[in-house]
Coordinates of C-alpha atoms and ligand atoms in Angstrom, one line a residue:
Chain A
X15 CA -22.1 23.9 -6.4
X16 CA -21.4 24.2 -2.6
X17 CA -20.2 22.0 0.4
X18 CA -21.7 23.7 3.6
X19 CA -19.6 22.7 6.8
X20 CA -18.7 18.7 5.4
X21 CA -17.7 16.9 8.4
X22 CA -16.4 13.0 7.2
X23 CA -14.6 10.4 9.5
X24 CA -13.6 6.6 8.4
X25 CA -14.1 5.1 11.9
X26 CA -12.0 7.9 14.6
X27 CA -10.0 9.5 11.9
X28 CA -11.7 12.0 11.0
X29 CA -10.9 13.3 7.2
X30 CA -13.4 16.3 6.4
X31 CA -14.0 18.7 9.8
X32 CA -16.5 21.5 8.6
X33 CA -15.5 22.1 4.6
X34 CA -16.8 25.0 3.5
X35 CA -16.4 25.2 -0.7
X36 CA -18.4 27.0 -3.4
X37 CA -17.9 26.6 -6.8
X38 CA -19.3 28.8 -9.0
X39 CA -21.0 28.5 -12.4
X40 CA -17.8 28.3 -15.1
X41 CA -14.9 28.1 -12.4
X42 CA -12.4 26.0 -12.4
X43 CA -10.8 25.5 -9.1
X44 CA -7.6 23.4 -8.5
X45 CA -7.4 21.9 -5.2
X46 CA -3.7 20.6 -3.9
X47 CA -2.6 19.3 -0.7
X48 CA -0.3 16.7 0.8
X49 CA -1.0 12.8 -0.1
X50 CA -3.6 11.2 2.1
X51 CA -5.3 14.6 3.6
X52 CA -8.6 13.8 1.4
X53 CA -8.5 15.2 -1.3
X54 CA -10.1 12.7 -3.2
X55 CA -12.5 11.9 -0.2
X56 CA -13.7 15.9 -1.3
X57 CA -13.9 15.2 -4.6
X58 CA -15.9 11.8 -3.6
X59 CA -18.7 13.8 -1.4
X60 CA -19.3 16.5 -4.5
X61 CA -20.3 13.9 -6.9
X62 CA -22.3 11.8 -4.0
X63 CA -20.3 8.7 -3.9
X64 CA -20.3 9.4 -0.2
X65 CA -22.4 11.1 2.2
X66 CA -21.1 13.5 4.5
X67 CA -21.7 12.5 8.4
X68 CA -22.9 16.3 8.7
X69 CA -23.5 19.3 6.7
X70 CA -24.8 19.5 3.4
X71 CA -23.5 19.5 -0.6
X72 CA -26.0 21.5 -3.4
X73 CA -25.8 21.1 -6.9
X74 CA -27.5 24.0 -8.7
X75 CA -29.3 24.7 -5.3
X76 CA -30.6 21.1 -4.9
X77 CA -29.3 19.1 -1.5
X78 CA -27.7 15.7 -2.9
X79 CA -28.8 14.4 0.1
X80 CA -32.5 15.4 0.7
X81 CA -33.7 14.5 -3.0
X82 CA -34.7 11.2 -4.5
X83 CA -32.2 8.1 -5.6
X84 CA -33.4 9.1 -9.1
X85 CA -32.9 12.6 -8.7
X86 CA -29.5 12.1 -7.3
X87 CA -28.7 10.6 -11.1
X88 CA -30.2 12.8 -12.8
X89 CA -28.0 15.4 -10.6
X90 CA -24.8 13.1 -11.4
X91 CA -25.8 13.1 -14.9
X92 CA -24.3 17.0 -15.0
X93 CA -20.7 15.5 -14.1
X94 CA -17.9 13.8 -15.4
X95 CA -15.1 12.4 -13.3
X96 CA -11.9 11.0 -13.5
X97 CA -10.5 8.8 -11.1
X98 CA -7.0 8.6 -10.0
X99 CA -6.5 5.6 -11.2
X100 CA -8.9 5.8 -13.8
X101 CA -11.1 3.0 -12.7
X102 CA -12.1 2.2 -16.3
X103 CA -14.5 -0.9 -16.7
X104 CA -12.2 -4.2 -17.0
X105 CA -14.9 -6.2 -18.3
X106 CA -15.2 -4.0 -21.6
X107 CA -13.3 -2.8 -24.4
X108 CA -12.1 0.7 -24.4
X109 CA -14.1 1.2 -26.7
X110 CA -17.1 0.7 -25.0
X111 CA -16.0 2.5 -21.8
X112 CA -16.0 5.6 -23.4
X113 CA -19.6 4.9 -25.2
X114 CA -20.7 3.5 -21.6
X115 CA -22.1 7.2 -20.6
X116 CA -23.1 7.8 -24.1
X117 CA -25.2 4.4 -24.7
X118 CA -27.1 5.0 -21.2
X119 CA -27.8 8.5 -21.1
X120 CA -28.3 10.1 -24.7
X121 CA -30.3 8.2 -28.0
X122 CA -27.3 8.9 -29.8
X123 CA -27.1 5.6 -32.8
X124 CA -24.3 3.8 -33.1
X125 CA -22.4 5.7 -35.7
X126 CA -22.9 8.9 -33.6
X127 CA -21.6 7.1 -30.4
X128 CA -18.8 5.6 -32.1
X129 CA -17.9 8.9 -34.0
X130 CA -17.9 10.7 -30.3
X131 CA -15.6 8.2 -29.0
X132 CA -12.7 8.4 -31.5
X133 CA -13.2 11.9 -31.1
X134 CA -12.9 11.6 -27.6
X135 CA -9.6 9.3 -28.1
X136 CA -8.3 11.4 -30.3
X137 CA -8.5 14.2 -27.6
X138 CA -6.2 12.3 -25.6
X139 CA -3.9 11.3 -28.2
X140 CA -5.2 7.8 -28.2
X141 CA -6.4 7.5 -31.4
X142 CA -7.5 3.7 -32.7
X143 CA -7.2 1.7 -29.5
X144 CA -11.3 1.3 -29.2
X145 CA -10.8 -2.6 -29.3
X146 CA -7.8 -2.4 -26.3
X147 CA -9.0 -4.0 -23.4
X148 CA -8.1 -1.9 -20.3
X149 CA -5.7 -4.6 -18.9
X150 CA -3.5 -4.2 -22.2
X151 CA -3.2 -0.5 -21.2
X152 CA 0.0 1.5 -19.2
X153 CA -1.0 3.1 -16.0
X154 CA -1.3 6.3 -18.2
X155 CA -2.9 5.3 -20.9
X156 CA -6.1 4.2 -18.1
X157 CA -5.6 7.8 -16.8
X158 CA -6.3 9.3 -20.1
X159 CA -8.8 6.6 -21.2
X160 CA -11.1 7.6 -17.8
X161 CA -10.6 11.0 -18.9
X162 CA -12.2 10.5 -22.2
X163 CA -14.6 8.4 -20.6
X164 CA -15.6 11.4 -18.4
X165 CA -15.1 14.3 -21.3
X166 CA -17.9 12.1 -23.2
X167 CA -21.2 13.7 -22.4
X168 CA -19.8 16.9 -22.3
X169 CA -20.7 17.7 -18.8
X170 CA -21.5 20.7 -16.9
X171 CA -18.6 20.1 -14.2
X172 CA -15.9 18.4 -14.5
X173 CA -13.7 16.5 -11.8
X174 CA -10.6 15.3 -12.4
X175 CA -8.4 13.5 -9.7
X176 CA -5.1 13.9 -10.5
X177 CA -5.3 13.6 -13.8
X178 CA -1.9 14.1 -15.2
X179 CA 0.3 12.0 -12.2
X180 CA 2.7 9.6 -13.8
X181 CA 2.2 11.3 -17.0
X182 CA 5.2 12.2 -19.3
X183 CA 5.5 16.4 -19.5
X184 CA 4.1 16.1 -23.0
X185 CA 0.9 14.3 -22.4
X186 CA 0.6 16.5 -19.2
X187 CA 0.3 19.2 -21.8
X188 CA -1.9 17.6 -23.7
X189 CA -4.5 17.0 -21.0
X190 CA -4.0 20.5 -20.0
X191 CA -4.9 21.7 -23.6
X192 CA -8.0 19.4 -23.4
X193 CA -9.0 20.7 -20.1
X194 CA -7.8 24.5 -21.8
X195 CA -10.0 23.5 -24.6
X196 CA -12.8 22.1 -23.1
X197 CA -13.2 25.0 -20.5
X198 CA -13.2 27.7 -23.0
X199 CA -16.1 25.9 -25.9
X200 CA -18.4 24.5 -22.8
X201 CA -17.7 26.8 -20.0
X202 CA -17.8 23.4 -17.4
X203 CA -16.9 24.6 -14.0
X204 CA -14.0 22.4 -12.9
X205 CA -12.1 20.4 -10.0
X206 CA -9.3 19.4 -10.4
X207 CA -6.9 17.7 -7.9
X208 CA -3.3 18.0 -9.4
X209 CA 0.4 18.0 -6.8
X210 CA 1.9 19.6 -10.4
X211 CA 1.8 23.3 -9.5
X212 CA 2.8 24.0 -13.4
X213 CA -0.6 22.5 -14.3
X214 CA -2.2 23.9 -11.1
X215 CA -1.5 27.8 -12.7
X216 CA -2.1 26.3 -16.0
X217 CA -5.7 26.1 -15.7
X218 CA -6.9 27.2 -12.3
X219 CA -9.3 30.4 -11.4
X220 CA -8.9 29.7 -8.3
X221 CA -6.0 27.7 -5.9
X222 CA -7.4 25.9 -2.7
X223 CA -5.2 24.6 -0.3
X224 CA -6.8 21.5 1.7
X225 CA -5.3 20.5 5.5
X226 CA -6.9 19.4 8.5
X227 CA -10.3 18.9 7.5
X228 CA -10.8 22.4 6.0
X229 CA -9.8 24.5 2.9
X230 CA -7.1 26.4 4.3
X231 CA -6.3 29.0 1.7
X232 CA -8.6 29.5 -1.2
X233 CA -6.5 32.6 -3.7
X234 CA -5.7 33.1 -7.2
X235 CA -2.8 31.4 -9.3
X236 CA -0.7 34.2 -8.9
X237 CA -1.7 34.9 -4.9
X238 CA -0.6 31.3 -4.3
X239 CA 2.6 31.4 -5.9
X240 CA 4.0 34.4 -4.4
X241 CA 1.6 33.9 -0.9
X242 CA 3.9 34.3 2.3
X243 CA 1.5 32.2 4.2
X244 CA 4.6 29.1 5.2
X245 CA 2.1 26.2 4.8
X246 CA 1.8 27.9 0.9
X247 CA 5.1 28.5 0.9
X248 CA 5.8 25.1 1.7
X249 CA 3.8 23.7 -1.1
X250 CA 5.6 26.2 -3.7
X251 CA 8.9 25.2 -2.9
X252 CA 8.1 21.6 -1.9
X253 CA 10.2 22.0 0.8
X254 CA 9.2 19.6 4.1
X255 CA 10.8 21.4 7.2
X256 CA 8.3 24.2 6.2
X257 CA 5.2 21.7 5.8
X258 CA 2.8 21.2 8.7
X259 CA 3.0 17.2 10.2
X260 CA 0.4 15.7 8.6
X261 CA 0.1 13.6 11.7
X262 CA 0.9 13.6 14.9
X263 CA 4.2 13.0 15.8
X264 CA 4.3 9.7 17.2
X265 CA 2.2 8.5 15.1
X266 CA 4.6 9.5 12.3
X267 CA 7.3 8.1 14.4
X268 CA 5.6 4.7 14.6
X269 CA 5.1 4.8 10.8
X270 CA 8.7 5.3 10.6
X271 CA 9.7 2.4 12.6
X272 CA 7.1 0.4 10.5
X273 CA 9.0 1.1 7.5
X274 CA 12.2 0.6 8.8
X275 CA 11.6 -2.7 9.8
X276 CA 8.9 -4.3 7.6
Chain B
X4 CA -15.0 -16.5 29.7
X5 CA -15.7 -13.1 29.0
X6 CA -13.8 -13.4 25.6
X7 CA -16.2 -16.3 24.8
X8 CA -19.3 -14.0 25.4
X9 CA -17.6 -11.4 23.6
X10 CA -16.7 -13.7 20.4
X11 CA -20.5 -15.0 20.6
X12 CA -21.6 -11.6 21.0
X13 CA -19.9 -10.0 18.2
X14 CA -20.1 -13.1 15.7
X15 CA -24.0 -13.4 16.5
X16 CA -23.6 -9.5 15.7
X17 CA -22.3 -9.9 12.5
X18 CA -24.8 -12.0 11.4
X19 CA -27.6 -10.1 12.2
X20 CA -25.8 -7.3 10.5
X21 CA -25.1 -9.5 6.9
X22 CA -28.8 -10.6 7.3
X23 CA -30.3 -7.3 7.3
X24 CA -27.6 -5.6 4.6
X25 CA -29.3 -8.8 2.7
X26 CA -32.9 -7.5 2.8
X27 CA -31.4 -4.2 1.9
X28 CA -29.9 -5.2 -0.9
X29 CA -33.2 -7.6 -2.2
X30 CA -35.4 -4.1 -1.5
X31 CA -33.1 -2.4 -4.2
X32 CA -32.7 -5.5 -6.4
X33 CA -36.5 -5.6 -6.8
X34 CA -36.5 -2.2 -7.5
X35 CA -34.4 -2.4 -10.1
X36 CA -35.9 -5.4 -11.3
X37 CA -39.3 -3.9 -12.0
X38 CA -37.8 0.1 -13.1
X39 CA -35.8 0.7 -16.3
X40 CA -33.6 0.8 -18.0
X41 CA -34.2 -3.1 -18.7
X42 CA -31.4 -5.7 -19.2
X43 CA -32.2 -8.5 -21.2
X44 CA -29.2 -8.9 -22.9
X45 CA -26.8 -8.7 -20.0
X46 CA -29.0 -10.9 -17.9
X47 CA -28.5 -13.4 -21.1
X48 CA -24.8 -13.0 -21.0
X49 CA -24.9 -14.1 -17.5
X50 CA -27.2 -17.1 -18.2
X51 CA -24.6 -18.3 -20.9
X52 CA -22.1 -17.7 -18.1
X53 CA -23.5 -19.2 -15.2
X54 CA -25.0 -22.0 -16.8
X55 CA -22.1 -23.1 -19.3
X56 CA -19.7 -22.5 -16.3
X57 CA -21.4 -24.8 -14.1
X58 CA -22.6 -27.6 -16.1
X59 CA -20.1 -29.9 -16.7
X60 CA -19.2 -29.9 -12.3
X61 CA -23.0 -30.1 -12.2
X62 CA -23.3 -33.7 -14.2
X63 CA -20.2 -35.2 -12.7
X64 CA -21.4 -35.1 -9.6
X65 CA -24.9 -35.6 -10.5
X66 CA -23.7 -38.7 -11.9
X67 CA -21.8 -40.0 -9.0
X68 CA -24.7 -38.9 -6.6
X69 CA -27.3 -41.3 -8.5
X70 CA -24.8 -43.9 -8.5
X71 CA -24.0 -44.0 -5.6
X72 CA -27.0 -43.9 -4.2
X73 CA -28.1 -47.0 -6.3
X74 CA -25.2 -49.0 -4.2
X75 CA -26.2 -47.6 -0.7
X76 CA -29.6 -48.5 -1.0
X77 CA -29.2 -51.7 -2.9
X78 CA -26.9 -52.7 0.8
X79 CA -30.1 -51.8 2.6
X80 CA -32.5 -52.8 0.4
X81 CA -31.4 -56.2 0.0
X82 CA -32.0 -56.8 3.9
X83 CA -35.0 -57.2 3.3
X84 CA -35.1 -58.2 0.3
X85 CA -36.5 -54.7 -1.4
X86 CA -33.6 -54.5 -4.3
X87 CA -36.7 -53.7 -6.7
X88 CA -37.2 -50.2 -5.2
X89 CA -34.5 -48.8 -6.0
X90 CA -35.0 -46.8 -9.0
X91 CA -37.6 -45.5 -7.0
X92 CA -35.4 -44.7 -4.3
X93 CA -33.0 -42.9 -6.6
X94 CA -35.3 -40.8 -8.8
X95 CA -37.5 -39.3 -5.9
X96 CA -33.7 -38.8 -3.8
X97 CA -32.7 -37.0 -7.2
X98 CA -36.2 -35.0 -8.2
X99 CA -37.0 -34.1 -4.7
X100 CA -33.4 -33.4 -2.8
X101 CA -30.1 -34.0 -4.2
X102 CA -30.3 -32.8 -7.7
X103 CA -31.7 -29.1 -6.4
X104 CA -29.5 -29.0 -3.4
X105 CA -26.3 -30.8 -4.8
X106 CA -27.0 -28.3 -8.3
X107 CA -27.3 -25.2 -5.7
X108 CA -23.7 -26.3 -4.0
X109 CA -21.9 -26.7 -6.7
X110 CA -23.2 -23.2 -8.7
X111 CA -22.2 -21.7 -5.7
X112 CA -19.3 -22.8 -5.9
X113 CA -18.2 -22.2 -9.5
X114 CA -20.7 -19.2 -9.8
X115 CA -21.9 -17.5 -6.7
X116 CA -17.8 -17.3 -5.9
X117 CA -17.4 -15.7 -9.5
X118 CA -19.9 -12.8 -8.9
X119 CA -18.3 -12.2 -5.4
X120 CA -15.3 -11.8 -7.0
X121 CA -16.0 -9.9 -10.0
X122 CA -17.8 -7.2 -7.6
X123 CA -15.3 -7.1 -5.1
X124 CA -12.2 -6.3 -7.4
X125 CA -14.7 -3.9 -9.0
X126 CA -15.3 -2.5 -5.6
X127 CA -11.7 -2.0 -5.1
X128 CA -10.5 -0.7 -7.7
X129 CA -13.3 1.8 -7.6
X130 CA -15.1 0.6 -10.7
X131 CA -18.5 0.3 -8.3
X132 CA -17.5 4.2 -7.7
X133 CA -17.2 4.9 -11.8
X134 CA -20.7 3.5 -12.2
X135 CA -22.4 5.4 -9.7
X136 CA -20.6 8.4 -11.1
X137 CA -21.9 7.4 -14.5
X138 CA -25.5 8.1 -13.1
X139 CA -25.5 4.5 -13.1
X140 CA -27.4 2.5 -9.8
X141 CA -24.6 0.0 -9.3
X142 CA -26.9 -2.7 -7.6
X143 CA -29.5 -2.5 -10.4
X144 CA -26.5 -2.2 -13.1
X145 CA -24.7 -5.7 -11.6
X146 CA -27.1 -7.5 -9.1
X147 CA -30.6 -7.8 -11.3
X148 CA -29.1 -9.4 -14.3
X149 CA -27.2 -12.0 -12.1
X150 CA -30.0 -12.3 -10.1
X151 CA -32.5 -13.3 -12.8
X152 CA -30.3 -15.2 -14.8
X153 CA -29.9 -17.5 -11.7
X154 CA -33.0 -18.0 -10.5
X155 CA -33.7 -18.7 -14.5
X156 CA -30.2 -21.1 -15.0
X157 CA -30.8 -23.3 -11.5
X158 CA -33.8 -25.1 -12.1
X159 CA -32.4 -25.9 -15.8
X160 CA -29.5 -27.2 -14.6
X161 CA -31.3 -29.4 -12.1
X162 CA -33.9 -30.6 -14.8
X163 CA -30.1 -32.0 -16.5
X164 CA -29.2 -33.1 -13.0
X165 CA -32.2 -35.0 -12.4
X166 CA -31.7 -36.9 -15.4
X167 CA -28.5 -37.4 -15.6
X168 CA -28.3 -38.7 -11.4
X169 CA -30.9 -41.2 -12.2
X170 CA -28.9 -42.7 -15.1
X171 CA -25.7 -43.1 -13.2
X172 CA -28.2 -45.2 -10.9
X173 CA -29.2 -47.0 -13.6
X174 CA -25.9 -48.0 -15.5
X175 CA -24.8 -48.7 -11.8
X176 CA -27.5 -50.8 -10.9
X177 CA -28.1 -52.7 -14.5
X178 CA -24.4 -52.8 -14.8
X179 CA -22.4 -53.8 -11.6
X180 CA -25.3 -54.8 -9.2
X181 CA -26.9 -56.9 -12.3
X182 CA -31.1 -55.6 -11.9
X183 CA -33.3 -56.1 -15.0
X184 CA -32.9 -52.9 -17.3
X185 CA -36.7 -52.8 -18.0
X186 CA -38.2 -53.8 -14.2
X187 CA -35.4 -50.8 -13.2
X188 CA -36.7 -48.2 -15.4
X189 CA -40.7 -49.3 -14.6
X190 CA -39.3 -48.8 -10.7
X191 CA -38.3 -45.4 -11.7
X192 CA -41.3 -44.1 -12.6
X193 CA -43.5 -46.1 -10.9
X194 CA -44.4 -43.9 -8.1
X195 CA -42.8 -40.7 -9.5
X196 CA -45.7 -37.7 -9.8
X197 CA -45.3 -34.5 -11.4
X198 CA -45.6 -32.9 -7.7
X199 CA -42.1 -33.9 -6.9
X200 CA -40.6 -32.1 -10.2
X201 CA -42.2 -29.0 -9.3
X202 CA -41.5 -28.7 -6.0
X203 CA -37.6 -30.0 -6.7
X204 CA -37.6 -26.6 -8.9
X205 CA -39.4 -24.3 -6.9
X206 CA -36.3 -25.1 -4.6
X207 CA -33.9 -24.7 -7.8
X208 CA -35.1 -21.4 -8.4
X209 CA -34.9 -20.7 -4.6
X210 CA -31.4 -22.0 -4.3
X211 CA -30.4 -20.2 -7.6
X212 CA -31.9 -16.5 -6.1
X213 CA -29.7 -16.9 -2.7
X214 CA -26.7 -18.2 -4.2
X215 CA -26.7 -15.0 -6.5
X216 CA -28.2 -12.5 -4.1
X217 CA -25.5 -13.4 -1.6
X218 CA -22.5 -13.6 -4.2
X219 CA -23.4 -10.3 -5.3
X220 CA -24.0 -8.9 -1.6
X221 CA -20.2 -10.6 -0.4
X222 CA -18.6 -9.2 -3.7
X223 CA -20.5 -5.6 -3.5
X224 CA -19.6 -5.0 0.1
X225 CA -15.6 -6.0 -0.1
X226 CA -13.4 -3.8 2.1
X227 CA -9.4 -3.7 1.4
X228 CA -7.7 -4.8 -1.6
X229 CA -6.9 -8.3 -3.3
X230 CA -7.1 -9.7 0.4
X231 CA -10.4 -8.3 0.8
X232 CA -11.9 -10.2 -2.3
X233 CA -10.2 -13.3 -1.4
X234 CA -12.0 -12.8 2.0
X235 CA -15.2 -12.2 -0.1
X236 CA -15.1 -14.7 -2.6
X237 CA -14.4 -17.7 0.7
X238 CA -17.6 -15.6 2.3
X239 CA -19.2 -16.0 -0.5
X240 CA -18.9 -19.7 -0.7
X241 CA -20.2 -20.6 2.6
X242 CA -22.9 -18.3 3.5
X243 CA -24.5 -19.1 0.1
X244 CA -24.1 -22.7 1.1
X245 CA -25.5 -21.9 4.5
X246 CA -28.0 -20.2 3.2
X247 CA -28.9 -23.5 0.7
X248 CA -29.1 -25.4 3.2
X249 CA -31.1 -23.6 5.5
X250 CA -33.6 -22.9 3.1
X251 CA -34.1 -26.5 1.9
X252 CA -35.2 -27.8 4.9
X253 CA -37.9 -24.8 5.6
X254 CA -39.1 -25.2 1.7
X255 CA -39.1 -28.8 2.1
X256 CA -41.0 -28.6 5.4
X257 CA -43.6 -25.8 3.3
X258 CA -43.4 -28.0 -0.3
X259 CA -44.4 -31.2 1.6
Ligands
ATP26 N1 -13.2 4.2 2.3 C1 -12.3 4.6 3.2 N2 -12.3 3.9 4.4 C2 -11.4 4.3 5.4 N3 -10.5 5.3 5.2 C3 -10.5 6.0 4.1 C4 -11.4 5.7 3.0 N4 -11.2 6.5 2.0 C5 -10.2 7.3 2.4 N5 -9.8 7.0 3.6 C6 -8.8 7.7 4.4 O1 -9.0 9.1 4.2 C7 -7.7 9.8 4.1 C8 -7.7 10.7 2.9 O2 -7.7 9.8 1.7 P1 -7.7 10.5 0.2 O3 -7.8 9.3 -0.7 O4 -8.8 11.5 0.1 O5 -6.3 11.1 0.2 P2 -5.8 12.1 -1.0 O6 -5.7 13.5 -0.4 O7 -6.6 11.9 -2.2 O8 -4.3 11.5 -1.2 P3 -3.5 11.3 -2.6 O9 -2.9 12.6 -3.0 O10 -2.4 10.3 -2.2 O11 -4.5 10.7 -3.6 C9 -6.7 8.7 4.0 O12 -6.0 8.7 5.3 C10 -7.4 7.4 3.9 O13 -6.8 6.4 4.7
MG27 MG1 -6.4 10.9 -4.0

């Protein structure tokens, strides 16, 4: 998979400038950067929910962008996503989200579909809530349900945005393990946007470091974590005085006064 | 003065703009009307929906219309000494114009507002986003069974319109303005051919296919959060009335 010079702006701010990425077959790369930078605008032009206003993104060698409408599904039909906030389908039970991607894509019967989804809920410790409507559900619960949902056709590449945020450290671990587990039977390659650097090193080939527009530092686990580059640094420590603005100043000081005085 | 051009301009703008996203969208409807997978029992859910929402607004005022319009033209008619006509009056008022236009209104309104809705909090809450992920087209997924289902539902519930707008003329006309049941109900179908049925649901069908398209079109293209689907559902509402409106007087012009 590859993004070839991305460039992406919602009216004059402009979000992607010239991404380079390339993924390769099996790899799982972890992408971090501050809130807002687009990082799930990335994730968004990888799977084709949006188009890029220039440059180019290949899957398996094929442009998403030159090829059919139907071959553009059948490329999406490699993926699974996650969605930060899980985005699961309010008008059906949980059940049925999860068995949404089975029913449409595979010939699976029923019992086959069903036995794949309590397996799938049972991978993220949500055993027996197939008849839960989503509304019934805690902000992490959705997470982990729109996980399953995206686990369930056992796709080729995986894309996860933030998938462990707001989650307890023990279900964190648990979707690590899945992820873990996943990765090492099915050899997906893998995105995953995370701001929890424990998870980050947990399950990353590669770090990648996303500000102004661009990937700024694309290393190893262990070359992030002890990288002297300050805008890494910065991210490692979580400390803001070392942290680039992520706008400009009087913008930021506007935003200020906003919140100040509501 | 230059702020009115401009607010002509760029309303006039707009329009041309939702008018041509509307084409759009009916180019990819129809393609995903005639390619699989097929739908039949989704666009069954929403003919249960859409038709059982709508049809007890759709009689009361069905009702009221055909009364009503028994006592409006019973003042005129009398003038000149015409009362007789008007259970014809009534049933071609009813077959030709208000059961289809008053049905289309009012399944705008309880309907075509629903499917704005629907879409729109699905848009923004990224559900539209899910689909498409899914390998799913989103406007063949939501649009074509709402779209069928209307253009199916409409002219149903303006068959029940029809019929029940000419008995509110007639319990209003036997009852209070005190005409003979039986020369009444000769009246009614006296001059009534099967030409004005048809073309009163050609219009149904018509009315049902905008309402739905442009429902589905306000909801699909929401921007912003809950304020954005409000905005959607109102747009909803009165272009698909607009577009009602507009469209029965060029159908009536063609159906003629
Ligand atoms: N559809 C859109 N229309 C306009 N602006 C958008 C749209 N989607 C994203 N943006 C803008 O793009 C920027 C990046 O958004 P994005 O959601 O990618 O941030 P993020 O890095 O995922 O942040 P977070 O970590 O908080 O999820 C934001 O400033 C946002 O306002
Ligand atoms: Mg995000």
């Amino acid at each position: 998979m590859k993004l070839t010079k991305v460039t992406k702006s919602f009216g004059t701010k402009t979000v992607l400038s010239g991404l380079d990425l390339t993924v390769a077959k099996g790899e799982s790369l972890v992408l971090v950067g501050q809130s807002g930078i687009g990082k799930s605008v990335l994730l968004k032009h990888v799977i084709g929910l949006l188009k890029p206003d220039s440059g180019t993104v290949e899957i398996d060698g094929e442009d998403l962008w030159k090829v059919s409408a139907k071959d553009r599904d059948r490329l999406r039909r490699k993926f699974g996503m996650s969605f930060q906030e899980g985005a699961l389908f309010d008008s059906m039970s949980v059940g049925e989200n999860i068995a949404f991607p089975l029913t449409r894509h595979t010939k699976k019967t029923k019992k086959e579909i069903a036995d794949r989804v309590a397996e799938c809920l049972d991978l993220v410790r949500l055993p027996g809530i197939e008849e839960k409507r989503p509304s019934e559900l805690s902000g992490g619960m959705r997470r982990r349900v729109g996980f399953a949902r995206a686990i369930a056709l056992q796709p080729e590449i995986l894309i996860f945005d933030e998938p462990t945020t707001g989650l307890d450290p023990i279900t964190t671990d648990v979707v690590v393990k899945v992820i873990e587990e996943m990765r090492a039977r099915l050899k997906p390659s893998a995105i995953t946007i995370t701001h929890d650097l424990k998870v980050a090193f947990g399950i990353a080939d590669r770090v990648g470091l996303l500000s102004g527009g661009k990937i700024l530092v694309d290393m190893t686990p262990k070359e992030f974590e002890e990288s002297k580059d300050p805008r890494v640094a910065a991210f490692v420590t979580g400390d803001s005085e070392l942290a680039p603005p992520e706008v400009e100043p009087e913008r930021r000081k506007a935003a200020t006064a906003a919140e100040a005085h509501p | 003065m230059n702020a009115v051009l401009e607010f002509f301009g760029r309303g006039s703008l707009r329009v041309i703009e939702g008018v041509g996203r509307f084409f759009v969208l009916l180019g990819m409807t129809m393609r995903g009307v005639v390619s699989p997978p097929f739908s039949p029992v989704a666009t069954a859910r929403q003919v249960v929906r859409v038709g059982v929402d709508s049809v007890p607004v759709v009689l009361l005022t069905a009702f009221f219309t055909g009364g009503v319009l028994a006592l409006q033209t019973f003042k005129g008619f009398q003038r000149f000494h015409a009362e007789g006509y008007i259970g014809s009056v009534v049933a071609l008022s009813m077959l030709r114009e208000l059961g289809p236009v008053l049905t289309g209104l009012m399944v705008t309104g309880r309907a075509g507002s629903a499917m704005a809705a629907e879409l729109g909090s699905m848009r923004v809450t990224e559900q539209i986003d899910a689909l498409v992920s899914l390998a799913t087209d989103p406007v063949q997924y939501l649009f074509v069974p709402r779209v069928l289902a209307s253009i199916l539902v409409v002219p149903m519930l303006v068959v029940l319109a029809d019929a029940v707008g000419i008995m509110g003329g007639y319990l209003v006309a036997v009852g209070y303005l005190g005409a003979n049941p039986v020369v009444y109900m000769n009246n009614t179908f006296q001059f009534l051919s099967m030409e004005d049925m048809t073309s009163g649901l050609i219009k149904a069908a018509a009315f049902g296919f905008l309402l739905s398209l442009v429902g589905c079109q306000c909801g699909y293209d929401t921007q912003g959060g809950a304020e954005g689907v409000g905005l959607s559902t109102t747009k909803a509402v009165v272009m698909g009335s607009l577009a009602i409106l507009i469209a029965d007087f060029f159908l009536t012009k063609v159906l003629f």
